[in-house]
Coordinates of C-alpha atoms in Angstrom, one line a residue:
M1 CA 0.0 0.0 0.0
M2 CA 1.3 3.4 -0.9
L3 CA 1.0 6.0 1.8
S4 CA 2.1 9.6 2.1
L5 CA 3.5 10.8 5.3
V6 CA 0.3 12.6 6.2
Q7 CA -1.8 9.5 5.5
A8 CA 0.5 7.3 7.6
E9 CA 0.4 9.7 10.6
K10 CA -3.4 9.7 10.3
I11 CA -3.5 6.0 10.5
M12 CA -1.1 6.0 13.5
R13 CA -3.3 8.4 15.4
A14 CA -6.5 6.6 14.5
S15 CA -5.3 3.1 15.6
P16 CA -5.0 2.7 19.4
A17 CA -2.7 -0.3 18.9
L18 CA -0.2 1.8 17.0
S19 CA -0.6 5.1 18.8
S20 CA 2.4 4.4 21.0
V21 CA 4.6 3.3 18.2
P22 CA 6.9 6.0 16.7
L23 CA 6.9 6.4 13.0
T24 CA 10.5 6.3 12.0
I25 CA 11.6 7.5 8.6
P26 CA 15.3 7.2 8.0
L27 CA 15.3 10.3 5.8
P28 CA 13.8 13.7 6.2
L29 CA 10.7 14.1 4.0
A30 CA 11.9 17.2 2.3
S31 CA 15.0 15.7 1.0
T32 CA 13.1 12.5 0.0
R33 CA 10.7 14.5 -2.1
T34 CA 13.5 16.4 -3.7
R35 CA 15.6 13.2 -4.4
F36 CA 12.8 11.0 -5.6
S37 CA 10.4 13.4 -7.2
S38 CA 6.7 13.2 -6.1
E39 CA 6.5 9.4 -5.7
P40 CA 5.1 8.7 -2.2
L41 CA 7.0 6.8 0.4
R42 CA 6.3 3.1 0.6
F43 CA 5.6 2.0 4.2
K44 CA 5.3 -1.5 5.4
Q45 CA 4.0 -2.5 8.7
H46 CA 5.8 -5.5 10.3
V47 CA 4.4 -7.2 13.3
S48 CA 6.3 -10.1 14.5
N49 CA 6.7 -12.2 17.7
T50 CA 10.4 -12.9 17.3
H51 CA 12.1 -15.1 19.8
F52 CA 15.7 -15.4 19.1
F53 CA 17.1 -18.7 20.2
S54 CA 13.6 -19.6 21.4
R55 CA 14.2 -23.3 21.6
P56 CA 14.4 -24.5 24.3
V57 CA 15.3 -21.3 26.3
R58 CA 13.4 -18.1 25.7
L59 CA 15.7 -15.1 25.7
L60 CA 13.2 -12.5 24.6
S61 CA 10.0 -11.2 25.9
K62 CA 6.7 -12.1 24.3
Q63 CA 6.0 -8.5 23.4
P64 CA 5.4 -8.2 19.6
I65 CA 7.7 -5.9 17.7
V66 CA 5.9 -3.2 15.5
R67 CA 8.1 -1.3 13.1
W68 CA 7.9 0.8 10.0
S69 CA 10.5 0.4 7.3
F70 CA 11.4 2.6 4.3
S71 CA 11.8 0.9 0.9
C72 CA 12.4 2.9 -2.2
Q73 CA 11.9 1.3 -5.6
C74 CA 12.7 4.3 -7.7
R75 CA 16.5 3.9 -7.3
N76 CA 18.6 5.5 -9.9
R77 CA 15.6 7.2 -11.5
G78 CA 16.2 8.6 -14.9
R79 CA 19.4 6.6 -15.5
N80 CA 19.9 4.3 -18.5
Y81 CA 19.6 0.8 -17.0
S82 CA 20.5 -0.8 -20.3
K83 CA 23.9 0.8 -19.9
F84 CA 24.3 -1.1 -16.6
D85 CA 23.1 -4.5 -18.1
D86 CA 25.6 -4.6 -21.0
E87 CA 27.4 -7.9 -21.5
G88 CA 30.7 -6.1 -20.7
E89 CA 29.7 -5.1 -17.1
D90 CA 31.6 -6.8 -14.4
F91 CA 29.1 -7.6 -11.7
I92 CA 30.2 -8.6 -8.2
V93 CA 28.5 -9.4 -4.8
V94 CA 29.9 -7.6 -1.7
N95 CA 29.4 -8.6 1.9
F96 CA 30.5 -6.8 5.1
Y97 CA 29.4 -6.0 8.6
R98 CA 30.7 -4.1 11.6
F99 CA 29.5 -3.8 15.2
V100 CA 30.1 -0.1 16.1
S101 CA 28.1 2.5 18.0
I102 CA 26.0 4.7 15.7
Q103 CA 24.4 7.5 17.7
D104 CA 21.9 8.7 15.0
P105 CA 21.0 5.8 12.6
A106 CA 18.5 8.0 10.7
A107 CA 21.1 10.6 9.9
E108 CA 23.6 7.8 9.0
I109 CA 21.0 6.3 6.6
A110 CA 20.4 9.7 5.0
K111 CA 24.2 10.0 4.3
H112 CA 24.3 6.6 2.7
L113 CA 21.2 7.1 0.7
S114 CA 22.6 10.4 -0.7
F115 CA 25.7 8.6 -1.9
L116 CA 24.0 5.5 -3.2
Q117 CA 21.3 7.3 -5.3
D118 CA 23.6 7.5 -8.3
L119 CA 25.0 3.9 -8.1
N120 CA 23.6 0.8 -9.6
I121 CA 23.4 -1.3 -6.4
R122 CA 20.8 -3.8 -5.2
G123 CA 20.7 -5.7 -2.0
R124 CA 20.2 -5.4 1.8
I125 CA 21.9 -2.7 3.8
Y126 CA 20.8 -2.5 7.5
L127 CA 22.0 0.1 10.0
N128 CA 21.0 0.7 13.7
E129 CA 22.6 1.7 16.9
Q130 CA 24.8 -1.4 16.9
G131 CA 26.4 -0.9 13.5
I132 CA 25.9 -2.0 9.8
N133 CA 25.3 -5.2 8.0
A134 CA 25.4 -5.2 4.2
Q135 CA 25.0 -7.7 1.3
Y136 CA 24.6 -6.2 -2.2
S137 CA 25.4 -6.6 -5.9
G138 CA 26.3 -4.3 -8.7
P139 CA 29.0 -3.5 -11.3
S140 CA 32.4 -3.6 -9.7
K141 CA 33.0 0.1 -10.1
D142 CA 29.8 1.0 -8.3
A143 CA 29.9 -1.8 -5.7
L144 CA 33.5 -0.9 -4.7
A145 CA 32.9 2.8 -4.9
Y146 CA 30.5 2.4 -1.9
V147 CA 33.1 0.4 0.0
E148 CA 35.8 3.1 -0.6
W149 CA 33.4 5.8 0.5
L150 CA 32.5 3.9 3.6
K151 CA 36.1 3.4 4.6
E152 CA 36.7 7.1 4.6
D153 CA 34.8 7.0 7.9
E154 CA 37.3 6.1 10.6
R155 CA 34.6 3.8 12.2
F156 CA 34.7 1.6 9.1
S157 CA 38.3 2.2 7.9
D158 CA 39.5 -1.3 8.5
I159 CA 36.2 -3.2 7.8
L160 CA 36.7 -6.6 6.3
V161 CA 35.0 -6.8 2.9
Q162 CA 34.2 -10.0 1.1
V163 CA 33.9 -9.9 -2.7
S164 CA 32.6 -12.8 -5.0
P165 CA 31.5 -12.9 -8.6
A166 CA 27.9 -12.5 -9.5
I167 CA 26.5 -15.1 -11.8
G168 CA 24.9 -13.1 -14.6
R169 CA 23.9 -9.6 -13.3
H170 CA 22.3 -8.6 -10.0
A171 CA 22.0 -11.2 -7.2
F172 CA 19.3 -9.2 -5.5
P173 CA 16.0 -7.8 -6.9
K174 CA 16.2 -4.3 -5.4
L175 CA 17.9 -2.1 -2.8
K176 CA 16.7 -2.1 0.8
L177 CA 18.3 0.5 3.0
Q178 CA 16.7 0.2 6.4
N179 CA 17.0 1.1 10.1
K180 CA 16.3 -2.4 11.5
P181 CA 15.8 -3.2 15.2
S182 CA 18.3 -6.0 14.6
L183 CA 21.2 -6.2 12.3
Y184 CA 20.7 -9.9 12.0
E185 CA 17.7 -12.1 12.5
G186 CA 15.2 -10.5 14.9
G187 CA 15.8 -10.2 18.6
I188 CA 19.5 -9.5 19.1
S189 CA 19.4 -5.9 20.1
H190 CA 19.6 -6.8 23.8
L191 CA 22.9 -8.6 23.3
P192 CA 26.2 -6.9 24.3
L193 CA 27.5 -6.9 20.7
L194 CA 29.4 -3.6 21.1
D195 CA 31.6 -5.0 23.9
P196 CA 34.5 -6.9 22.2
P197 CA 35.4 -9.1 25.3
M198 CA 31.9 -10.4 25.2
R199 CA 32.3 -11.7 21.7
A200 CA 34.6 -14.7 20.7
K201 CA 38.2 -14.2 19.8
P202 CA 38.4 -14.0 15.9
L203 CA 41.0 -16.3 14.3
E204 CA 42.7 -15.5 11.1
P205 CA 42.2 -18.3 8.5
S206 CA 45.7 -19.6 9.0
E207 CA 45.1 -19.7 12.8
W208 CA 41.8 -21.4 12.2
K209 CA 43.5 -24.1 10.0
E210 CA 45.9 -24.8 12.8
K211 CA 43.1 -25.1 15.4
L212 CA 41.2 -27.6 13.2
K213 CA 44.1 -30.0 13.7
D214 CA 42.7 -30.5 17.2
I215 CA 39.5 -31.9 15.8
T216 CA 40.2 -35.6 15.3
D217 CA 36.7 -37.0 15.7
G218 CA 34.9 -37.0 12.3
D219 CA 31.5 -36.2 14.0
G220 CA 32.8 -32.9 15.6
E221 CA 32.6 -34.3 19.1
A222 CA 34.8 -33.0 21.8
S223 CA 38.4 -34.3 21.2
S224 CA 41.5 -34.0 23.3
S225 CA 44.6 -32.2 21.9
D226 CA 48.2 -32.8 23.0
S227 CA 47.8 -30.1 25.6
G228 CA 45.0 -32.0 27.3
R229 CA 42.4 -29.5 26.4
S230 CA 39.1 -30.4 24.6
C231 CA 38.1 -28.8 21.3
I232 CA 34.6 -28.7 19.7
L233 CA 33.8 -27.5 16.2
L234 CA 30.4 -25.9 15.7
D235 CA 28.6 -25.1 12.4
V236 CA 26.6 -22.0 13.5
R237 CA 24.9 -21.3 10.2
N238 CA 21.3 -20.8 9.5
A239 CA 20.1 -24.4 9.0
G240 CA 21.1 -27.9 8.0
Y241 CA 20.6 -27.2 4.3
E242 CA 23.7 -25.0 4.3
W243 CA 25.8 -27.9 5.7
D244 CA 24.3 -30.1 3.0
V245 CA 26.3 -28.4 0.2
G246 CA 29.5 -27.8 2.1
H247 CA 31.1 -27.7 5.4
F248 CA 34.4 -28.2 7.4
R249 CA 35.4 -31.7 8.0
G250 CA 34.4 -32.8 11.5
A251 CA 31.5 -30.4 11.8
R252 CA 28.2 -31.8 12.7
R253 CA 25.1 -31.0 10.6
P254 CA 23.0 -28.3 12.5
E255 CA 19.7 -29.8 13.6
V256 CA 17.8 -26.5 13.2
D257 CA 15.5 -24.9 10.6
C258 CA 16.7 -21.3 11.1
F259 CA 19.4 -19.5 13.0
R260 CA 17.1 -18.1 15.7
N261 CA 16.4 -21.7 16.8
T262 CA 20.0 -22.4 17.4
S263 CA 20.4 -23.8 20.9
F264 CA 24.0 -25.0 21.5
G265 CA 24.8 -24.8 25.1
L266 CA 21.3 -23.5 26.1
S267 CA 19.6 -26.6 27.2
D268 CA 20.1 -29.6 29.5
E269 CA 20.6 -33.3 28.4
K270 CA 16.9 -34.1 28.7
E271 CA 15.8 -31.3 26.5
A272 CA 18.5 -31.7 23.8
P273 CA 20.6 -34.9 24.2
S274 CA 22.4 -34.2 21.0
D275 CA 23.7 -30.8 22.0
P276 CA 27.6 -31.1 21.8
L277 CA 28.0 -28.5 24.5
I278 CA 26.1 -30.4 27.2
N279 CA 28.2 -31.3 30.2
V280 CA 31.5 -29.9 28.8
D281 CA 34.0 -28.2 30.9
K282 CA 33.4 -24.5 30.2
E283 CA 36.8 -23.5 31.5
K284 CA 38.9 -26.1 29.5
T285 CA 37.0 -26.6 26.3
D286 CA 37.9 -24.6 23.2
I287 CA 34.8 -23.9 21.1
L288 CA 35.4 -23.1 17.5
M289 CA 32.4 -21.6 15.6
Y290 CA 32.1 -20.8 11.9
C291 CA 29.5 -19.4 9.6
T292 CA 29.4 -17.9 6.1
G293 CA 30.6 -14.4 6.7
G294 CA 31.2 -14.2 10.5
I295 CA 28.2 -12.2 11.8
R296 CA 26.2 -15.2 13.1
C297 CA 29.2 -16.5 15.1
D298 CA 29.8 -13.0 16.6
V299 CA 26.2 -12.8 17.7
Y300 CA 26.0 -16.3 19.1
S301 CA 29.3 -16.1 20.9
T302 CA 27.9 -13.3 23.1
V303 CA 25.1 -15.8 24.1
L304 CA 27.6 -18.5 25.0
R305 CA 29.7 -15.9 26.9
Q306 CA 26.8 -15.0 29.0
R307 CA 26.3 -18.8 29.7
G308 CA 29.8 -19.0 31.1
F309 CA 31.8 -20.4 28.2
K310 CA 35.3 -19.0 28.4
N311 CA 37.3 -20.2 25.4
L312 CA 35.3 -19.1 22.4
Y313 CA 36.9 -18.7 18.9
T314 CA 35.4 -17.6 15.6
L315 CA 36.6 -17.7 12.0
K316 CA 37.4 -14.1 11.0
G317 CA 35.4 -13.2 7.9
G318 CA 33.7 -16.6 7.9
V319 CA 34.1 -19.4 5.4
S320 CA 34.2 -16.9 2.4
H321 CA 37.4 -15.3 3.9
Y322 CA 38.9 -18.7 4.7
L323 CA 38.4 -20.0 1.1
E324 CA 40.0 -16.9 -0.3
E325 CA 43.1 -17.2 2.1
E326 CA 43.5 -21.0 2.5
G327 CA 41.5 -22.7 -0.3
T328 CA 39.8 -25.9 0.3
S329 CA 42.1 -27.3 3.1
E330 CA 39.7 -29.0 5.6
W331 CA 36.7 -27.8 3.6
V332 CA 34.5 -30.0 1.4
G333 CA 31.8 -29.0 -1.1
N334 CA 30.4 -25.5 -2.0
L335 CA 29.4 -22.6 0.1
F336 CA 25.7 -21.7 0.5
V337 CA 24.9 -18.0 0.0
F338 CA 21.7 -16.1 0.6
D339 CA 21.1 -14.6 -2.7
S340 CA 20.0 -15.7 -6.1
R341 CA 23.3 -17.7 -6.7
L342 CA 22.5 -20.0 -3.7
S343 CA 25.8 -21.9 -3.9
L344 CA 29.3 -20.9 -4.8
P345 CA 32.3 -23.3 -5.5
P346 CA 35.5 -22.5 -3.5
A347 CA 37.1 -21.4 -6.8
A348 CA 34.8 -18.4 -6.8
Y349 CA 36.9 -16.8 -4.0
N350 CA 40.2 -17.5 -5.8
N351 CA 41.2 -14.3 -7.7
N352 CA 42.8 -16.5 -10.4
T353 CA 39.6 -18.2 -11.4
V354 CA 37.0 -15.4 -10.8
D355 CA 36.2 -15.0 -14.5
E356 CA 35.5 -18.7 -14.9
A357 CA 33.5 -19.0 -11.7
R358 CA 31.4 -16.0 -12.7
T359 CA 29.9 -17.8 -15.7
T360 CA 30.2 -21.5 -14.7
P361 CA 29.1 -22.8 -11.2
Q362 CA 31.8 -25.4 -10.8
T363 CA 31.4 -28.7 -8.9
P364 CA 34.0 -29.7 -6.3
E365 CA 35.8 -33.0 -6.6
D366 CA 34.4 -34.4 -3.4
T367 CA 30.5 -34.5 -3.5
S368 CA 30.2 -38.0 -1.8
F369 CA 28.5 -36.4 1.3
A370 CA 25.7 -34.8 -0.7
R371 CA 22.5 -36.8 -0.9
C372 CA 19.3 -36.4 -2.8
Y373 CA 16.4 -35.4 -0.5
I374 CA 14.1 -37.8 -2.4
C375 CA 16.0 -40.9 -3.1
D376 CA 19.1 -40.5 -1.0
S377 CA 21.4 -41.1 -4.0
Q378 CA 24.6 -39.1 -4.4
V379 CA 24.1 -35.6 -5.8
H380 CA 26.8 -34.1 -8.1
E381 CA 25.3 -30.6 -8.5
L382 CA 25.8 -28.9 -5.1
R383 CA 23.0 -26.4 -5.5
H384 CA 19.5 -26.3 -3.9
R385 CA 16.3 -25.9 -5.8
N386 CA 12.9 -24.8 -4.5
C387 CA 9.9 -27.2 -4.8
A388 CA 7.8 -26.4 -7.8
N389 CA 4.8 -26.3 -5.6
L390 CA 4.5 -22.7 -4.7
D391 CA 2.7 -23.5 -1.4
C392 CA 5.6 -25.7 -0.3
N393 CA 8.7 -24.0 -1.7
L394 CA 11.0 -26.3 0.2
L395 CA 14.7 -25.8 -0.4
F396 CA 16.2 -29.1 -1.2
L397 CA 19.0 -31.0 -3.0
C398 CA 17.8 -33.3 -5.8
C399 CA 19.4 -35.6 -8.4
A400 CA 18.6 -35.2 -12.1
E401 CA 16.4 -38.2 -12.2
C402 CA 14.1 -37.1 -9.4
V403 CA 13.8 -33.7 -10.9
V404 CA 12.3 -35.3 -13.9
D405 CA 10.2 -37.9 -12.2
L406 CA 8.6 -35.5 -9.7
K407 CA 8.4 -32.5 -12.0
G408 CA 10.6 -30.4 -9.9
C409 CA 8.7 -31.1 -6.7
C410 CA 10.0 -32.5 -3.4
C411 CA 7.4 -35.3 -3.0
S412 CA 4.5 -37.0 -4.7
D413 CA 1.9 -34.9 -2.9
C414 CA 3.3 -31.7 -4.2
V415 CA 3.2 -33.0 -7.8
T416 CA -0.6 -32.8 -7.6
A417 CA -0.7 -29.4 -5.9
P418 CA -2.9 -26.6 -7.6
R419 CA -0.2 -24.0 -8.0
L420 CA 2.8 -25.6 -9.8
R421 CA 5.6 -23.7 -11.5
P422 CA 7.6 -25.2 -14.4
V423 CA 10.6 -27.4 -13.9
L424 CA 13.8 -25.3 -13.9
H425 CA 17.1 -26.7 -14.8
G426 CA 20.6 -25.4 -14.3
I427 CA 21.2 -22.1 -12.3
K428 CA 17.8 -20.5 -13.0
R429 CA 15.7 -19.5 -10.0
Y430 CA 11.9 -19.2 -9.7
Q431 CA 10.2 -15.8 -10.2
K432 CA 7.2 -14.3 -8.5
W433 CA 4.0 -16.3 -8.8
H434 CA 2.2 -13.8 -11.0
V435 CA 4.7 -14.4 -13.7
Y436 CA 3.5 -18.0 -14.1
R437 CA -0.1 -17.2 -13.3
D438 CA -0.5 -14.6 -15.9
S439 CA 1.3 -16.7 -18.6

């Protein structure tokens, strides 16, 4: 629904449920009108009952969060988009984050928006009082121009930036620049993320590689090193499906369906008997945590620190930084990414093979661990697909035979569903439902 500021304020005053909720616009209206002509602001109301790490221990209150976000779809108005989509354009994907105190997020967003308005960038850029978290795509000259501009600010001068090739053009449909209550999945604003001692110690990729030598059990259980200390390797990514396409040797598959349900070290043996942190010595156990880009581990390490775990280590820059620095040593498979590419081979992070990785999603030599969700046979293409049944949309790995037999669906029930999309092969991704409905 399209609302002007006046209309939005009337709704806020008329609704008792929303009367106490401030209407936050990251940019003054005057400059918004000037910059984006007369197109009204697009307000979205989000009401959620987020419970970060809610299983089995509830760390948040039950009070629903109501917020208004600003989303502009008239980015780069008046520019010639065909210019940006020429075959010769070198598109990349950029990821970075930084936990740092930002006193006035609204003013900060206004500065960023002013700079970004002339750049062909699409993605997610979130800012709040705890810092910034960004994932976006664009032509390399535009994508890197934003990085260089950001580094001129001393708060972000040494920020670690991860760059990987885009497959085709943009990896995101539009640009979202928002003042979000949480930089990462809802419900982390109460965590002491701005206090470095409360976070785990970040290890350089070479240090991480040495630490992995202490992991001798193939299941990622606690193992004793020569020094007599125990060491546990944790995959702290969003869900098990990320592990399914690639992981460090010795890491157990996460038994969660989303990051906010991660419960390592938060339960007792009766509630979660498979928790590798149950009954471990919190003083003498080294806990190594890794994720895609580093932010999840930083967040979760503060939770474990509050639970009394002393020796916490994270992989600086996440797996993407490790693959760039150390290659595939101790790593098997591809790396799952949360954009239209879904999966990247380790070679994508090697500068010598960027051009090839940009056009051809390569398959690693070792794919023996990857199994078809339907028939449990070995899968050679380490890239998920969505179920063709729109009302299921399950993300799953599938062999070529099952794709054909079940028409791109995850099970026989979905094959007979009323809203089926066509079978997609290769690296194509499904579009919005109206595209198929209207055709």
